[in-house]
Amino acid sequence: MSARPRAAIVVTGSELVRGERTDRNGPFYAREALSLGLTPERILIVGDDPADLEAVLRSASDADVCLVSGGLGPTHDDRTVELVARVAGAALRVDPGLEEHIEGVSRAIADRLRRPYADFAAGVTKQATVPDGAVVVGIAGTAPGLVLQGERCVYVVMPGPPGELRRLWPAAVASKPFQSVLARTSPPGRKVLRFYGASESAVAQALAQAGGDGGGVEATICARDFEIHVDLVVEPGAEERADAVANALREPLRRYLFTEDERSVAELVLELCRARGYTLATAESCTGGLVAARLTDVPGASDVVAGGVVAYANHVKARELGVPEELIAEHGAVSAEVAAAMAAGVRRQLGVDVGIAVTGVAGPDGGTEEKPVGLVYHHVSAPDGEHGHHFSLPADRDTIRSRATVAALHLARRVLTRSRHEDV
Amino acid sequence: MSARPRAAIVVTGSELVRGERTDRNGPFYAREALSLGLTPERILIVGDDPADLEAVLRSASDADVCLVSGGLGPTHDDRTVELVARVAGAALRVDPGLEEHIEGVSRAIADRLRRPYADFAAGVTKQATVPDGAVVVGIAGTAPGLVLQGERCVYVVMPGPPGELRRLWPAAVASKPFQSVLARTSPPGRKVLRFYGASESAVAQALAQAGGDGGGVEATICARDFEIHVDLVVEPGAEERADAVANALREPLRRYLFTEDERSVAELVLELCRARGYTLATAESCTGGLVAARLTDVPGASDVVAGGVVAYANHVKARELGVPEELIAEHGAVSAEVAAAMAAGVRRQLGVDVGIAVTGVAGPDGGTEEKPVGLVYHHVSAPDGEHGHHFSLPADRDTIRSRATVAALHLARRVLTRSRHEDV
């Protein structure tokens, strides 16, 4: 059992418990807790029912820190502050300075919406009602974020909208009650190893041969779209063991290891290009723009990425990328030959150094015995060389598109890496 | 308090409780439960620690149905089946038929990985160990999915990988213990209303004026990227109230209502094009391929979408889309004029009927006082007409790109809808 302070996470929202939206606050809180030296033990998602919320808060209160989000609005359904106070055994009171501030914001909203302030007044008083002893760490609109020292647990109460939670979070971390919990711990060490193309069982086996979890090192293996992410959380004093585990993973899996930090493959491709002054463009069929989108997700991509062509229809492959119609007729749109022509074509058309092309059968329709759903060809054309690759794995449409996108980026990474004379 | 059978959802996975991955099984289970006539009350995410998992299963067991995922693997960390049995008060036994099947699959895996079967044998026996009385509803690889009637709760135990859970789920729903719970309820009625461009407070106000929740109608409002989704869950007998609530929402918000079902705006745009035999292409700058990707997300998009151009660099706007360099020099790449030229250009270049263009400042860099981060121009060029639009809302990069994508699709929808002579 970990000696670190334990964090329980409570997220409230009816659209979350009903599965209409996927929660992002729980994972955010968990990652933050981990990085600060806490152990996230559970994430509890509950709806608006006050009995449910109270029960969940009570069960969470045996942790050292209870991270809560949602239900801070002005309506009668928003019960979080009241219930946290009840569970923490604190009285509620109206904070006059807070009330004045919230009233000011609400009056401005009322004006803008051309509605009478009277509609908002009750909500203002409600949102200015805070538990005795709570520290107000910031305000999102009209909702105050709070930190409250309970009998044994510190409660952090943040707004539901993820952007607002993230904005108020640093002030919550800096608050006195939270800092007193953090004083009992220290951020753990971390090691990250990310592999591409290795099987999950090979990675699990390498880890097992290294002795697996334990001795102050906790390992998590996370596999998606052909990438395998290994995260080691390292307790103080266990650094040697962690080095040994990392070495035991690197050895047999060296050819699959692509980074030891959290940079995405898109970031790595952009950096490899930037280091050589290369520009890049994408030529996509089945991925429909996902490769270009993944690259341009990264801020500052514009100094490398000129753009791309989504050549969904064959006439667009021919017209925009200069793929000869006879080539498509002879080999089919989903072929190594057409992938190569697409990559060369986008390099030429957009005047760039590197062309990344993908063509495949995403499904669910369009597959044949010869070219089944899940067959995808990639090609990267670069000053460093030409390289093609393919995979054929039946799956649902989204999975095929996702894998094809990641595989295209890794092919580019490998082509651009192999040509470097330094030892990578 | 609802009279429907209550569902508690338990998802186990260390990468989930540590926030390394966002859980998708909880929301899936919740949506399914809701559609079957159950009430999802809480989603509990826990790691591998057996004490935590057992505690969470115990607290979940006061529900009528406990939907569990994860921890069904062959390793010693996979404790779900054992702990469900313990909490349910059932003995464990090895099922010989199941063991034979799993052994067969494992021997094939061992051969493929060129490893001795002895490495797998213990895991095979473990995965063939099931609670007395459990119904095996299917197998994902070597992991059996189960349904178990407990003392008061029915446990559904599914694998962690989302694709596998979804594959085995129908058989779990069809199982006798689950069907006996469903016999006590019936799927609720549902009404869906989706709005674009309305403010969340206007929708909340219309709902409040309709009497809000209650009387057998439960409303959830979910806002994202300028869309507002209203979901009404309707108890038997409350259909008239639900109609009244829906009418009270339609009336003041008619011009914002874009669908009364769950079709995405991308699907709607494709259908509008398909109905007229129109083809379509995208010309994107700041969205980097997201609009094309959103459209091609939809199976069967290929009869409408010819493709698109991601014109990230200005020279690509000029060369691939025929946007005059002087226009870019005079008005800037982020302008109504360039958006219009991009839309017309992609129509011409790709030989399609409809061109959708987006150009904007996604940030965090690149903003100026005149053209700040969050300024985005759209243009749709169609036989029905030309229409431009813009918004300017500071936000983070991902949010701006996401909103720009959705706004582009809605502009296309509105242009294609307005020209229809039928009353939409």
Short mmCIF file of C-alpha atoms in Angstrom, two decimals, chain A residues 11-331:
data_model
loop_
_atom_site.label_atom_id
_atom_site.label_comp_id
_atom_site.label_asym_id
_atom_site.label_seq_id
_atom_site.Cartn_x
_atom_site.Cartn_y
_atom_site.Cartn_z
CA VAL A 11 -17.11 14.43 -10.72
CA THR A 12 -20.73 15.43 -10.84
CA GLY A 13 -22.90 15.97 -13.91
CA SER A 14 -26.01 14.25 -15.21
CA GLU A 15 -24.74 14.29 -18.79
CA LEU A 16 -21.64 12.43 -17.56
CA VAL A 17 -23.33 9.70 -15.54
CA ARG A 18 -25.72 9.18 -18.45
CA GLY A 19 -22.83 8.74 -20.84
CA GLU A 20 -23.85 11.65 -23.07
CA ARG A 21 -20.46 13.18 -22.61
CA THR A 22 -17.11 11.65 -21.69
CA ASP A 23 -15.58 13.03 -18.51
CA ARG A 24 -12.25 14.79 -18.89
CA ASN A 25 -11.97 16.30 -15.41
CA GLY A 26 -11.40 12.96 -13.68
CA PRO A 27 -8.35 12.10 -15.82
CA PHE A 28 -7.03 15.67 -15.46
CA TYR A 29 -7.33 15.58 -11.68
CA ALA A 30 -5.72 12.11 -11.62
CA ARG A 31 -2.71 13.11 -13.72
CA GLU A 32 -2.21 16.24 -11.65
CA ALA A 33 -2.53 14.34 -8.37
CA LEU A 34 0.02 11.79 -9.53
CA SER A 35 2.50 14.44 -10.63
CA LEU A 36 2.22 16.21 -7.26
CA GLY A 37 3.00 13.05 -5.31
CA LEU A 38 -0.54 11.92 -4.43
CA THR A 39 -2.06 8.54 -5.29
CA PRO A 40 -5.34 8.77 -7.20
CA GLU A 41 -7.39 5.86 -5.93
CA ARG A 42 -10.74 6.21 -7.56
CA ILE A 43 -12.74 8.42 -9.87
CA LEU A 44 -16.43 8.59 -9.02
CA ILE A 45 -18.89 10.02 -11.52
CA VAL A 46 -22.35 10.81 -10.22
CA GLY A 47 -25.43 12.74 -11.42
CA ASP A 48 -27.37 15.60 -9.89
CA ASP A 49 -29.27 13.56 -7.32
CA PRO A 50 -28.22 15.03 -3.98
CA ALA A 51 -28.50 11.71 -2.14
CA ASP A 52 -26.15 10.05 -4.63
CA LEU A 53 -23.71 12.95 -4.51
CA GLU A 54 -23.70 13.02 -0.72
CA ALA A 55 -23.13 9.26 -0.51
CA VAL A 56 -20.25 9.46 -2.95
CA LEU A 57 -18.68 12.42 -1.13
CA ARG A 58 -18.90 10.53 2.16
CA SER A 59 -17.19 7.48 0.69
CA ALA A 60 -14.54 9.73 -0.85
CA SER A 61 -13.89 11.48 2.46
CA ASP A 62 -11.74 8.68 3.83
CA ALA A 63 -9.06 9.80 1.39
CA ASP A 64 -6.57 12.54 2.27
CA VAL A 65 -7.66 14.77 -0.59
CA CYS A 66 -11.05 14.88 -2.25
CA LEU A 67 -11.00 16.56 -5.68
CA VAL A 68 -14.50 17.57 -6.74
CA SER A 69 -15.85 19.16 -9.91
CA GLY A 70 -19.26 20.31 -11.10
CA GLY A 71 -22.52 21.49 -9.62
CA LEU A 72 -21.38 25.01 -8.70
CA GLY A 73 -23.99 26.86 -10.71
CA PRO A 74 -26.75 29.16 -9.45
CA THR A 75 -29.70 26.79 -9.87
CA HIS A 76 -31.37 24.62 -7.26
CA ASP A 77 -29.85 21.52 -8.91
CA ASP A 78 -26.37 22.74 -8.03
CA ARG A 79 -25.83 21.23 -4.60
CA THR A 80 -22.08 20.56 -4.48
CA VAL A 81 -20.99 23.30 -2.10
CA GLU A 82 -23.84 22.61 0.32
CA LEU A 83 -23.15 18.86 0.35
CA VAL A 84 -19.39 19.22 0.71
CA ALA A 85 -20.05 21.46 3.72
CA ARG A 86 -22.44 18.91 5.19
CA VAL A 87 -20.01 16.02 4.74
CA ALA A 88 -17.11 18.09 6.06
CA GLY A 89 -19.17 19.17 9.06
CA ALA A 90 -18.86 22.88 8.26
CA ALA A 91 -21.54 25.54 8.53
CA LEU A 92 -22.49 27.64 5.51
CA ARG A 93 -22.35 31.42 5.43
CA VAL A 94 -22.75 34.16 2.83
CA ASP A 95 -19.46 35.91 2.07
CA PRO A 96 -20.29 39.61 1.54
CA GLY A 97 -17.27 40.46 -0.63
CA LEU A 98 -17.89 37.44 -2.81
CA GLU A 99 -21.58 38.28 -3.07
CA GLU A 100 -20.75 41.80 -4.19
CA HIS A 101 -18.41 40.49 -6.89
CA ILE A 102 -20.84 37.88 -8.17
CA GLU A 103 -23.64 40.45 -8.19
CA GLY A 104 -21.55 42.72 -10.39
CA VAL A 105 -20.89 39.92 -12.88
CA SER A 106 -24.55 38.88 -12.87
CA ARG A 107 -25.82 42.41 -13.44
CA ALA A 108 -23.60 42.64 -16.51
CA ILE A 109 -24.93 39.32 -17.78
CA ALA A 110 -28.52 40.43 -17.10
CA ASP A 111 -27.93 43.61 -19.11
CA ARG A 112 -26.39 41.72 -22.01
CA LEU A 113 -29.27 39.24 -22.12
CA ARG A 114 -31.82 42.01 -21.58
CA ARG A 115 -33.34 40.29 -18.60
CA PRO A 116 -34.25 41.72 -15.18
CA TYR A 117 -31.60 41.28 -12.46
CA ALA A 118 -34.32 39.92 -10.22
CA ASP A 119 -34.11 36.68 -12.23
CA PHE A 120 -30.51 36.25 -11.06
CA ALA A 121 -30.63 37.52 -7.46
CA ALA A 122 -31.34 34.22 -5.71
CA GLY A 123 -28.58 32.52 -7.67
CA VAL A 124 -26.12 35.22 -6.67
CA THR A 125 -26.72 34.70 -2.95
CA LYS A 126 -26.52 30.96 -3.42
CA GLN A 127 -23.17 31.09 -5.18
CA ALA A 128 -21.79 33.46 -2.55
CA THR A 129 -22.69 30.95 0.15
CA VAL A 130 -19.54 29.10 1.16
CA PRO A 131 -18.49 26.76 3.97
CA ASP A 132 -16.94 28.27 7.08
CA GLY A 133 -13.17 28.17 6.75
CA ALA A 134 -13.18 27.64 2.99
CA VAL A 135 -10.53 29.41 0.94
CA VAL A 136 -11.93 30.96 -2.24
CA VAL A 137 -9.19 30.42 -4.82
CA GLY A 138 -10.80 32.08 -7.82
CA ILE A 139 -14.02 32.61 -9.71
CA ALA A 140 -15.18 31.17 -13.00
CA GLY A 141 -17.95 33.44 -14.21
CA THR A 142 -20.13 33.50 -11.11
CA ALA A 143 -18.93 30.23 -9.56
CA PRO A 144 -16.24 30.34 -6.87
CA GLY A 145 -13.64 27.60 -6.67
CA LEU A 146 -12.92 26.56 -3.08
CA VAL A 147 -10.53 24.59 -0.92
CA LEU A 148 -11.79 23.40 2.46
CA GLN A 149 -9.92 21.64 5.24
CA GLY A 150 -12.27 18.98 6.57
CA GLU A 151 -11.76 16.82 9.62
CA ARG A 152 -9.36 14.45 7.92
CA CYS A 153 -9.72 15.32 4.26
CA VAL A 154 -8.96 18.41 2.20
CA TYR A 155 -11.74 19.16 -0.29
CA VAL A 156 -10.97 20.94 -3.56
CA VAL A 157 -14.20 22.14 -5.20
CA MET A 158 -13.85 23.32 -8.80
CA PRO A 159 -16.30 24.20 -11.61
CA GLY A 160 -17.43 21.58 -14.09
CA PRO A 161 -16.37 23.10 -17.44
CA PRO A 162 -12.89 21.68 -18.07
CA GLY A 163 -11.35 24.97 -19.21
CA GLU A 164 -12.50 26.68 -16.01
CA LEU A 165 -11.26 23.88 -13.80
CA ARG A 166 -7.83 24.07 -15.39
CA ARG A 167 -7.75 27.83 -15.00
CA LEU A 168 -8.51 27.77 -11.26
CA TRP A 169 -6.49 24.66 -10.46
CA PRO A 170 -3.05 26.30 -9.90
CA ALA A 171 -4.54 28.57 -7.24
CA ALA A 172 -6.14 25.55 -5.57
CA VAL A 173 -2.78 23.79 -5.51
CA ALA A 174 -1.14 26.88 -4.03
CA SER A 175 -3.73 27.15 -1.25
CA LYS A 176 -2.66 26.56 2.34
CA PRO A 177 -4.74 23.44 3.04
CA PHE A 178 -3.58 21.74 -0.15
CA GLN A 179 0.02 22.72 0.41
CA SER A 180 -0.09 21.18 3.87
CA VAL A 181 -1.02 17.85 2.28
CA LEU A 182 1.69 18.21 -0.33
CA ALA A 183 4.22 18.90 2.42
CA ARG A 184 3.83 15.26 3.44
CA THR A 185 4.95 13.98 0.06
CA SER A 186 7.11 14.78 -2.91
CA PRO A 187 6.58 14.37 -6.62
CA PRO A 188 7.59 10.89 -7.69
CA GLY A 189 10.21 10.29 -10.29
CA ARG A 190 8.92 9.16 -13.63
CA LYS A 191 10.32 7.31 -16.55
CA VAL A 192 8.55 7.10 -19.86
CA LEU A 193 9.31 4.63 -22.63
CA ARG A 194 7.23 4.50 -25.77
CA PHE A 195 7.39 1.74 -28.30
CA TYR A 196 5.95 1.38 -31.78
CA GLY A 197 5.36 -1.91 -33.52
CA ALA A 198 6.13 -4.17 -30.57
CA SER A 199 3.50 -6.59 -29.33
CA GLU A 200 1.94 -5.88 -25.96
CA SER A 201 2.92 -9.34 -24.78
CA ALA A 202 6.58 -8.77 -25.72
CA VAL A 203 6.58 -5.62 -23.62
CA ALA A 204 4.81 -7.38 -20.74
CA GLN A 205 7.32 -10.20 -20.91
CA ALA A 206 10.30 -7.83 -20.87
CA LEU A 207 8.80 -6.11 -17.84
CA ALA A 208 8.18 -9.41 -16.08
CA GLN A 209 11.75 -10.47 -16.71
CA ALA A 210 12.89 -7.22 -15.13
CA GLY A 211 11.03 -8.23 -11.99
CA GLY A 212 7.84 -6.36 -12.78
CA ASP A 213 6.20 -3.95 -10.35
CA GLY A 214 7.49 -3.52 -6.86
CA GLY A 215 10.51 -2.30 -4.98
CA GLY A 216 9.29 1.29 -5.31
CA VAL A 217 8.62 1.12 -9.03
CA GLU A 218 5.09 0.94 -10.41
CA ALA A 219 4.70 0.25 -14.11
CA THR A 220 1.68 0.93 -16.31
CA ILE A 221 1.47 -0.40 -19.85
CA CYS A 222 -0.98 1.31 -22.18
CA ALA A 223 -1.46 0.11 -25.76
CA ARG A 224 -3.23 1.91 -28.56
CA ASP A 225 -2.92 2.10 -32.34
CA PHE A 226 0.31 0.09 -32.43
CA GLU A 227 1.98 2.32 -29.84
CA ILE A 228 2.78 0.96 -26.38
CA HIS A 229 3.37 3.46 -23.61
CA VAL A 230 5.20 2.31 -20.51
CA ASP A 231 5.08 4.65 -17.51
CA LEU A 232 7.23 4.02 -14.45
CA VAL A 233 6.35 5.86 -11.26
CA VAL A 234 9.46 5.87 -9.03
CA GLU A 235 9.38 6.27 -5.26
CA PRO A 236 12.28 8.10 -3.61
CA GLY A 237 15.15 5.67 -3.12
CA ALA A 238 14.05 3.38 -5.92
CA GLU A 239 15.91 5.16 -8.69
CA GLU A 240 18.40 2.32 -9.19
CA ARG A 241 15.64 -0.23 -9.52
CA ALA A 242 13.87 2.06 -12.00
CA ASP A 243 17.02 2.36 -14.10
CA ALA A 244 17.33 -1.42 -14.09
CA VAL A 245 13.72 -1.86 -15.18
CA ALA A 246 14.14 0.73 -17.95
CA ASN A 247 17.30 -1.00 -19.17
CA ALA A 248 15.57 -4.35 -19.14
CA LEU A 249 12.89 -2.87 -21.37
CA ARG A 250 15.25 -1.06 -23.72
CA GLU A 251 17.45 -4.06 -24.40
CA PRO A 252 15.12 -6.50 -26.15
CA LEU A 253 12.90 -3.75 -27.55
CA ARG A 254 15.47 -1.24 -28.77
CA ARG A 255 14.30 -1.24 -32.35
CA TYR A 256 10.76 -0.35 -31.28
CA LEU A 257 11.62 2.41 -28.80
CA PHE A 258 10.83 5.80 -30.29
CA THR A 259 10.91 8.20 -27.38
CA GLU A 260 11.58 8.41 -23.65
CA ASP A 261 9.37 11.40 -23.02
CA GLU A 262 5.82 12.40 -23.73
CA ARG A 263 6.28 13.95 -27.14
CA SER A 264 3.79 12.61 -29.62
CA VAL A 265 4.92 11.06 -32.89
CA ALA A 266 3.53 14.13 -34.69
CA GLU A 267 5.78 16.37 -32.58
CA LEU A 268 8.75 14.12 -33.31
CA VAL A 269 8.13 14.25 -37.06
CA LEU A 270 7.88 18.05 -36.97
CA GLU A 271 11.11 18.30 -34.96
CA LEU A 272 12.96 15.99 -37.34
CA CYS A 273 11.84 18.14 -40.27
CA ARG A 274 12.57 21.40 -38.50
CA ALA A 275 16.12 20.27 -37.69
CA ARG A 276 16.83 19.90 -41.41
CA GLY A 277 14.76 22.80 -42.66
CA TYR A 278 12.37 20.37 -44.35
CA THR A 279 8.79 21.23 -45.30
CA LEU A 280 6.10 18.55 -45.42
CA ALA A 281 2.72 17.79 -46.94
CA THR A 282 0.22 14.97 -46.66
CA ALA A 283 -1.72 13.05 -49.31
CA GLU A 284 -4.57 11.17 -47.73
CA SER A 285 -7.37 8.98 -48.87
CA CYS A 286 -9.01 6.80 -46.21
CA THR A 287 -7.76 8.92 -43.31
CA GLY A 288 -9.62 11.88 -44.82
CA GLY A 289 -7.49 14.64 -43.27
CA LEU A 290 -6.61 13.05 -39.93
CA VAL A 291 -2.85 12.97 -40.62
CA ALA A 292 -2.75 16.67 -41.53
CA ALA A 293 -4.98 17.43 -38.54
CA ARG A 294 -2.73 15.51 -36.16
CA LEU A 295 0.35 17.39 -37.39
CA THR A 296 -1.36 20.80 -37.26
CA ASP A 297 -2.65 19.98 -33.76
CA VAL A 298 0.87 20.89 -32.63
CA PRO A 299 1.35 24.64 -32.09
CA GLY A 300 3.98 26.03 -34.44
CA ALA A 301 3.46 23.35 -37.08
CA SER A 302 3.22 26.04 -39.73
CA ASP A 303 6.98 26.33 -40.18
CA VAL A 304 7.05 22.72 -41.38
CA VAL A 305 3.59 21.79 -42.68
CA ALA A 306 2.69 23.46 -45.97
CA GLY A 307 -0.62 21.60 -46.14
CA GLY A 308 -2.02 18.52 -47.77
CA VAL A 309 -4.47 17.00 -50.18
CA VAL A 310 -7.38 14.82 -49.17
CA ALA A 311 -7.81 12.75 -52.33
CA TYR A 312 -10.89 10.79 -51.43
CA ALA A 313 -12.14 10.27 -54.99
CA ASN A 314 -9.85 8.74 -57.60
CA HIS A 315 -10.17 11.69 -59.95
CA VAL A 316 -8.73 13.89 -57.21
CA LYS A 317 -5.74 11.54 -56.85
CA ALA A 318 -5.21 11.92 -60.57
CA ARG A 319 -5.87 15.63 -60.93
CA GLU A 320 -4.41 17.06 -57.73
CA LEU A 321 -1.60 14.58 -57.13
CA GLY A 322 -0.75 13.59 -60.69
CA VAL A 323 -1.32 9.89 -60.03
CA PRO A 324 -1.60 8.33 -63.50
CA GLU A 325 -5.10 6.97 -64.19
CA GLU A 326 -3.51 3.82 -65.66
CA LEU A 327 -1.70 3.16 -62.38
CA ILE A 328 -5.00 3.31 -60.48
CA ALA A 329 -6.62 1.13 -63.11
CA GLU A 330 -3.84 -1.44 -62.99
CA HIS A 331 -3.12 -1.71 -59.25
#
